[in-house]
Amino acid sequence: MTATTSTALDALYVYGIAPAPLRTPRTPGVGGAPVELLTESGLCAAVSAAPTQLRARRRDLMAHQSVLDELAAQAPVIPMQFAVLTRDADAIREQLRTGRDHLSAQLDGLKGRVEMNLKGATVPGYFARLVHQDEGLRTLARRTRRRPDYDANVRLGEAIARAVRQEAQRAAREVLARLAPFAERTVQGTLDDTHVLSTSFLVRAADEKRFREAVAEQAHRFGDRLALSVTGPLPCYSFVDTAPAAAGA
C-alpha cells in the first residue's frame, strides 16, 4: 500500500538546499513538475510545484533522487527527505535568510563528502559451524536427537538462532572498528530481526574507492556469518540538521 498526502494548491515541494549560484536541474521533479531554484542570501533551494496528491511511488522517489544528484554534481547539498513541503516561495526565502549561518556551516561540512550506507545481515547457514564449535549447543543437539519432541526442537532452534545472531553481532562490531578510520563521522541506523548492522559513513568523495575496497575485504573475512551490502554514494541525509530551515515546512 502506498501512503497518499493531500497538499495545498500553492504548496512547494522542496528537494534540497545548496550554495548559490547553481544551474537549474533539467531533471523533471516529483509528479513531472519542472524544478526551479529560489535564491536568497547566497543560498538556493530547489523546489517544484507540489502535486495535489503526493504519494511515495517509485517514479517520484526516483525523481526526488535525480534532482538531488544533479545538484550534488555541482556543489554540496543539504538534502530533504521525500515529501517535505513549504507554503510558498516567500516562506522558503525567509527560511534561507534567517537560517543562512546554520545552513552555510552545514554545507561547508559536506563539501567533498558523500554518505555511504552499510548493512549487515545474519547468515543462517552459519549454525552448523556454531554447533560444531559450541559445547553447549552440541549437548543440546544430542539431547534433542535422543529425545526428539516439539519443545526440544523449539529450544534447540531458539538457542541456535540466538548464537548465530550473537556471532553476527560480534562480526559487525569488528567490521565497524575496521571501517571507522575511513569516515569522518558515522550514524547508527535502525536494526531489525535480520540486520545486525546498519550504519551510515560520512566519507570524503576521494576516499570512496578505498572505502568500497575495505568493505569488500571485510565481506570476504566475515562472509560466512555476516552478509554485507553497501549503498552509495548518497546525499548526506544522515549528517545534516535542517531544523532551522524547515521551521515553516
Tab-separated table of C-alpha atoms in Angstrom:
chain	number	residue	atom	x	y	z
A	1	MET	CA	0.000	0.000	0.000
A	2	THR	CA	1.277	3.499	-0.851
A	3	ALA	CA	0.571	6.373	1.513
A	4	THR	CA	-1.077	9.422	-0.057
A	5	THR	CA	-0.866	13.002	1.233
A	6	SER	CA	-3.117	15.813	0.060
A	7	THR	CA	-1.276	19.087	-0.460
A	8	ALA	CA	-2.293	22.724	-0.566
A	9	LEU	CA	-2.789	24.089	-4.068
A	10	ASP	CA	0.047	26.638	-3.762
A	11	ALA	CA	2.465	24.457	-1.770
A	12	LEU	CA	6.024	23.910	-2.983
A	13	TYR	CA	7.905	20.633	-2.842
A	14	VAL	CA	11.470	21.103	-1.517
A	15	TYR	CA	14.354	18.874	-2.683
A	16	GLY	CA	17.374	20.424	-1.060
A	17	ILE	CA	19.448	23.498	-0.276
A	18	ALA	CA	22.788	24.395	-1.831
A	19	PRO	CA	25.118	27.387	-2.250
A	20	ALA	CA	24.128	29.850	-4.974
A	21	PRO	CA	24.508	30.204	-7.873
A	22	LEU	CA	23.768	26.830	-9.473
A	23	ARG	CA	22.391	25.642	-12.781
A	24	THR	CA	18.729	24.740	-12.566
A	25	PRO	CA	18.258	20.944	-12.705
A	26	ARG	CA	16.853	19.767	-16.027
A	27	THR	CA	15.508	16.553	-14.499
A	28	PRO	CA	11.717	16.664	-14.030
A	29	GLY	CA	10.723	16.714	-10.387
A	30	VAL	CA	8.088	14.851	-8.419
A	31	GLY	CA	4.922	14.427	-10.437
A	32	GLY	CA	6.816	15.526	-13.564
A	33	ALA	CA	6.861	19.181	-12.447
A	34	PRO	CA	9.740	21.391	-13.615
A	35	VAL	CA	12.283	22.254	-10.929
A	36	GLU	CA	13.297	25.834	-10.175
A	37	LEU	CA	15.834	27.423	-7.849
A	38	LEU	CA	14.808	30.043	-5.297
A	39	THR	CA	17.803	32.161	-4.291
A	40	GLU	CA	18.284	34.162	-1.106
A	41	SER	CA	21.289	35.268	0.968
A	42	GLY	CA	23.822	33.280	-1.034
A	43	LEU	CA	21.806	30.056	-0.831
A	44	CYS	CA	19.308	28.421	-3.133
A	45	ALA	CA	16.526	25.912	-2.637
A	46	ALA	CA	15.452	23.510	-5.375
A	47	VAL	CA	11.652	23.383	-5.478
A	48	SER	CA	8.766	22.461	-7.729
A	49	ALA	CA	5.011	22.743	-7.566
A	50	ALA	CA	3.688	20.098	-5.205
A	51	PRO	CA	1.322	17.583	-6.803
A	52	THR	CA	-2.235	17.601	-5.483
A	53	GLN	CA	-1.809	14.024	-4.269
A	54	LEU	CA	1.701	13.236	-3.029
A	55	ARG	CA	2.427	9.516	-2.999
A	56	ALA	CA	5.636	7.607	-2.314
A	57	ARG	CA	5.633	5.920	-5.714
A	58	ARG	CA	8.855	4.591	-7.161
A	59	ARG	CA	8.917	7.071	-10.036
A	60	ASP	CA	8.530	10.026	-7.652
A	61	LEU	CA	11.143	8.688	-5.261
A	62	MET	CA	13.497	8.333	-8.218
A	63	ALA	CA	12.652	11.847	-9.424
A	64	HIS	CA	13.471	13.231	-5.977
A	65	GLN	CA	16.823	11.430	-6.014
A	66	SER	CA	17.640	12.506	-9.567
A	67	VAL	CA	17.141	16.192	-8.738
A	68	LEU	CA	19.466	15.833	-5.750
A	69	ASP	CA	22.037	14.046	-7.911
A	70	GLU	CA	22.056	16.947	-10.382
A	71	LEU	CA	22.544	19.435	-7.580
A	72	ALA	CA	25.260	17.350	-5.890
A	73	ALA	CA	27.214	17.196	-9.159
A	74	GLN	CA	27.657	20.971	-8.858
A	75	ALA	CA	28.012	21.688	-5.134
A	76	PRO	CA	27.418	20.322	-1.633
A	77	VAL	CA	23.721	19.823	-0.911
A	78	ILE	CA	21.592	19.646	2.198
A	79	PRO	CA	19.078	17.020	1.057
A	80	MET	CA	15.485	16.981	2.213
A	81	GLN	CA	13.666	13.741	2.807
A	82	PHE	CA	10.891	12.814	0.390
A	83	ALA	CA	7.680	14.863	0.762
A	84	VAL	CA	8.992	17.982	2.514
A	85	LEU	CA	6.715	20.901	1.601
A	86	THR	CA	6.712	24.640	2.231
A	87	ARG	CA	3.853	27.089	1.975
A	88	ASP	CA	5.174	29.260	-0.852
A	89	ALA	CA	8.276	30.914	-2.324
A	90	ASP	CA	8.258	33.725	0.253
A	91	ALA	CA	8.300	31.194	3.094
A	92	ILE	CA	11.318	29.308	1.757
A	93	ARG	CA	13.214	32.553	1.054
A	94	GLU	CA	12.560	33.643	4.631
A	95	GLN	CA	13.876	30.299	5.868
A	96	LEU	CA	17.035	30.698	3.792
A	97	ARG	CA	17.559	34.237	5.082
A	98	THR	CA	17.038	33.525	8.776
A	99	GLY	CA	18.875	30.176	8.695
A	100	ARG	CA	21.766	31.307	6.492
A	101	ASP	CA	24.572	30.917	9.044
A	102	HIS	CA	23.395	27.495	10.210
A	103	LEU	CA	22.829	26.215	6.685
A	104	SER	CA	26.118	27.596	5.355
A	105	ALA	CA	28.001	25.858	8.155
A	106	GLN	CA	26.241	22.603	7.273
A	107	LEU	CA	27.187	22.982	3.613
A	108	ASP	CA	30.819	23.686	4.460
A	109	GLY	CA	30.920	20.414	6.397
A	110	LEU	CA	29.537	18.476	3.427
A	111	LYS	CA	31.915	19.856	0.805
A	112	GLY	CA	33.654	16.982	-0.966
A	113	ARG	CA	31.866	14.367	1.147
A	114	VAL	CA	29.361	11.615	0.407
A	115	GLU	CA	27.289	9.271	2.510
A	116	MET	CA	27.873	5.527	2.282
A	117	ASN	CA	25.398	3.197	3.954
A	118	LEU	CA	26.451	-0.252	5.117
A	119	LYS	CA	24.103	-3.031	6.162
A	120	GLY	CA	24.955	-6.420	7.581
A	121	ALA	CA	22.550	-9.363	7.761
A	122	THR	CA	22.969	-12.637	9.599
A	123	VAL	CA	23.852	-15.717	7.539
A	124	PRO	CA	21.600	-18.546	8.804
A	125	GLY	CA	23.826	-21.289	7.355
A	126	TYR	CA	26.485	-20.494	9.935
A	127	PHE	CA	24.610	-22.558	12.544
A	128	ALA	CA	26.327	-25.840	11.537
A	129	ARG	CA	29.762	-24.421	12.346
A	130	LEU	CA	28.491	-22.979	15.621
A	131	VAL	CA	27.039	-26.323	16.724
A	132	HIS	CA	30.381	-27.938	15.972
A	133	GLN	CA	32.305	-25.313	17.967
A	134	ASP	CA	29.966	-24.701	20.933
A	135	GLU	CA	29.849	-27.449	23.573
A	136	GLY	CA	26.541	-26.180	24.964
A	137	LEU	CA	24.870	-26.338	21.557
A	138	ARG	CA	26.344	-29.766	20.869
A	139	THR	CA	24.958	-31.075	24.160
A	140	LEU	CA	21.529	-29.624	23.444
A	141	ALA	CA	21.580	-31.092	19.931
A	142	ARG	CA	22.477	-34.553	21.273
A	143	ARG	CA	19.655	-34.406	23.828
A	144	THR	CA	17.205	-33.386	21.132
A	145	ARG	CA	18.266	-36.273	18.893
A	146	ARG	CA	17.903	-38.772	21.751
A	147	ARG	CA	14.506	-37.478	22.871
A	148	PRO	CA	13.033	-35.584	19.945
A	149	ASP	CA	9.812	-33.689	20.587
A	150	TYR	CA	8.301	-30.348	19.690
A	151	ASP	CA	9.528	-28.441	22.757
A	152	ALA	CA	13.076	-29.803	22.422
A	153	ASN	CA	13.204	-28.811	18.771
A	154	VAL	CA	11.948	-25.324	19.636
A	155	ARG	CA	14.560	-24.902	22.374
A	156	LEU	CA	17.325	-26.066	20.053
A	157	GLY	CA	16.158	-23.785	17.251
A	158	GLU	CA	15.974	-20.766	19.553
A	159	ALA	CA	19.413	-21.479	21.001
A	160	ILE	CA	20.956	-21.799	17.545
A	161	ALA	CA	19.251	-18.623	16.254
A	162	ARG	CA	20.453	-16.707	19.305
A	163	ALA	CA	24.012	-17.977	18.858
A	164	VAL	CA	24.015	-17.146	15.135
A	165	ARG	CA	22.845	-13.588	15.821
A	166	GLN	CA	25.377	-13.094	18.615
A	167	GLU	CA	28.195	-14.252	16.359
A	168	ALA	CA	26.989	-11.922	13.588
A	169	GLN	CA	26.872	-9.059	16.106
A	170	ARG	CA	30.457	-9.731	17.134
A	171	ALA	CA	31.491	-9.691	13.480
A	172	ALA	CA	29.554	-6.439	12.936
A	173	ARG	CA	31.430	-4.735	15.786
A	174	GLU	CA	34.741	-5.750	14.293
A	175	VAL	CA	33.698	-4.584	10.831
A	176	LEU	CA	32.727	-1.168	12.214
A	177	ALA	CA	36.029	-0.865	14.057
A	178	ARG	CA	37.950	-1.618	10.862
A	179	LEU	CA	35.915	0.782	8.690
A	180	ALA	CA	35.653	3.704	11.136
A	181	PRO	CA	39.058	5.176	10.127
A	182	PHE	CA	37.723	5.731	6.598
A	183	ALA	CA	34.908	8.006	7.833
A	184	GLU	CA	34.784	11.442	9.394
A	185	ARG	CA	31.535	10.569	11.164
A	186	THR	CA	29.164	7.643	11.471
A	187	VAL	CA	25.480	7.377	12.334
A	188	GLN	CA	23.787	4.228	13.593
A	189	GLY	CA	20.669	3.210	11.654
A	190	THR	CA	17.679	1.079	12.616
A	191	LEU	CA	18.231	-2.631	13.159
A	192	ASP	CA	15.686	-5.411	12.732
A	193	ASP	CA	15.358	-9.179	13.073
A	194	THR	CA	17.556	-9.732	10.011
A	195	HIS	CA	20.108	-6.925	10.174
A	196	VAL	CA	22.673	-6.607	12.949
A	197	LEU	CA	24.478	-3.745	11.219
A	198	SER	CA	23.069	-0.552	9.698
A	199	THR	CA	25.463	2.382	9.705
A	200	SER	CA	25.960	5.469	7.575
A	201	PHE	CA	29.503	6.753	6.991
A	202	LEU	CA	30.433	10.314	6.051
A	203	VAL	CA	33.310	9.714	3.648
A	204	ARG	CA	35.437	12.039	1.573
A	205	ALA	CA	34.453	11.552	-2.052
A	206	ALA	CA	38.108	10.939	-2.884
A	207	ASP	CA	38.118	8.002	-0.437
A	208	GLU	CA	35.017	6.251	-1.795
A	209	LYS	CA	37.021	3.657	-3.725
A	210	ARG	CA	39.189	2.841	-0.712
A	211	PHE	CA	36.086	2.525	1.445
A	212	ARG	CA	34.486	0.091	-1.001
A	213	GLU	CA	37.677	-1.949	-1.129
A	214	ALA	CA	37.745	-2.098	2.679
A	215	VAL	CA	34.114	-3.251	2.737
A	216	ALA	CA	34.922	-5.968	0.194
A	217	GLU	CA	37.813	-7.133	2.382
A	218	GLN	CA	35.522	-7.376	5.411
A	219	ALA	CA	32.850	-9.153	3.368
A	220	HIS	CA	35.430	-11.773	2.440
A	221	ARG	CA	36.660	-12.053	6.023
A	222	PHE	CA	33.244	-12.436	7.676
A	223	GLY	CA	31.083	-13.613	4.791
A	224	ASP	CA	30.276	-16.939	6.425
A	225	ARG	CA	28.375	-15.223	9.235
A	226	LEU	CA	27.657	-11.651	8.092
A	227	ALA	CA	26.347	-10.634	4.652
A	228	LEU	CA	27.462	-7.063	3.931
A	229	SER	CA	25.895	-4.679	1.408
A	230	VAL	CA	26.962	-1.097	0.724
A	231	THR	CA	24.833	1.635	-0.883
A	232	GLY	CA	26.164	4.926	-2.153
A	233	PRO	CA	27.335	7.463	-2.792
A	234	LEU	CA	24.196	9.067	-1.367
A	235	PRO	CA	23.219	12.620	-0.470
A	236	CYS	CA	24.268	13.181	3.139
A	237	TYR	CA	20.832	12.674	4.681
A	238	SER	CA	22.223	11.291	7.936
A	239	PHE	CA	24.688	14.127	8.568
A	240	VAL	CA	22.595	17.274	8.292
A	241	ASP	CA	20.327	19.202	10.614
A	242	THR	CA	17.755	21.166	8.636
A	243	ALA	CA	15.592	22.122	11.609
A	244	PRO	CA	16.082	25.920	11.377
A	245	ALA	CA	15.334	25.903	7.626
A	246	ALA	CA	12.372	23.573	7.955
A	247	ALA	CA	10.539	25.585	10.599
A	248	GLY	CA	7.871	26.640	8.130
A	249	ALA	CA	7.794	23.425	6.157
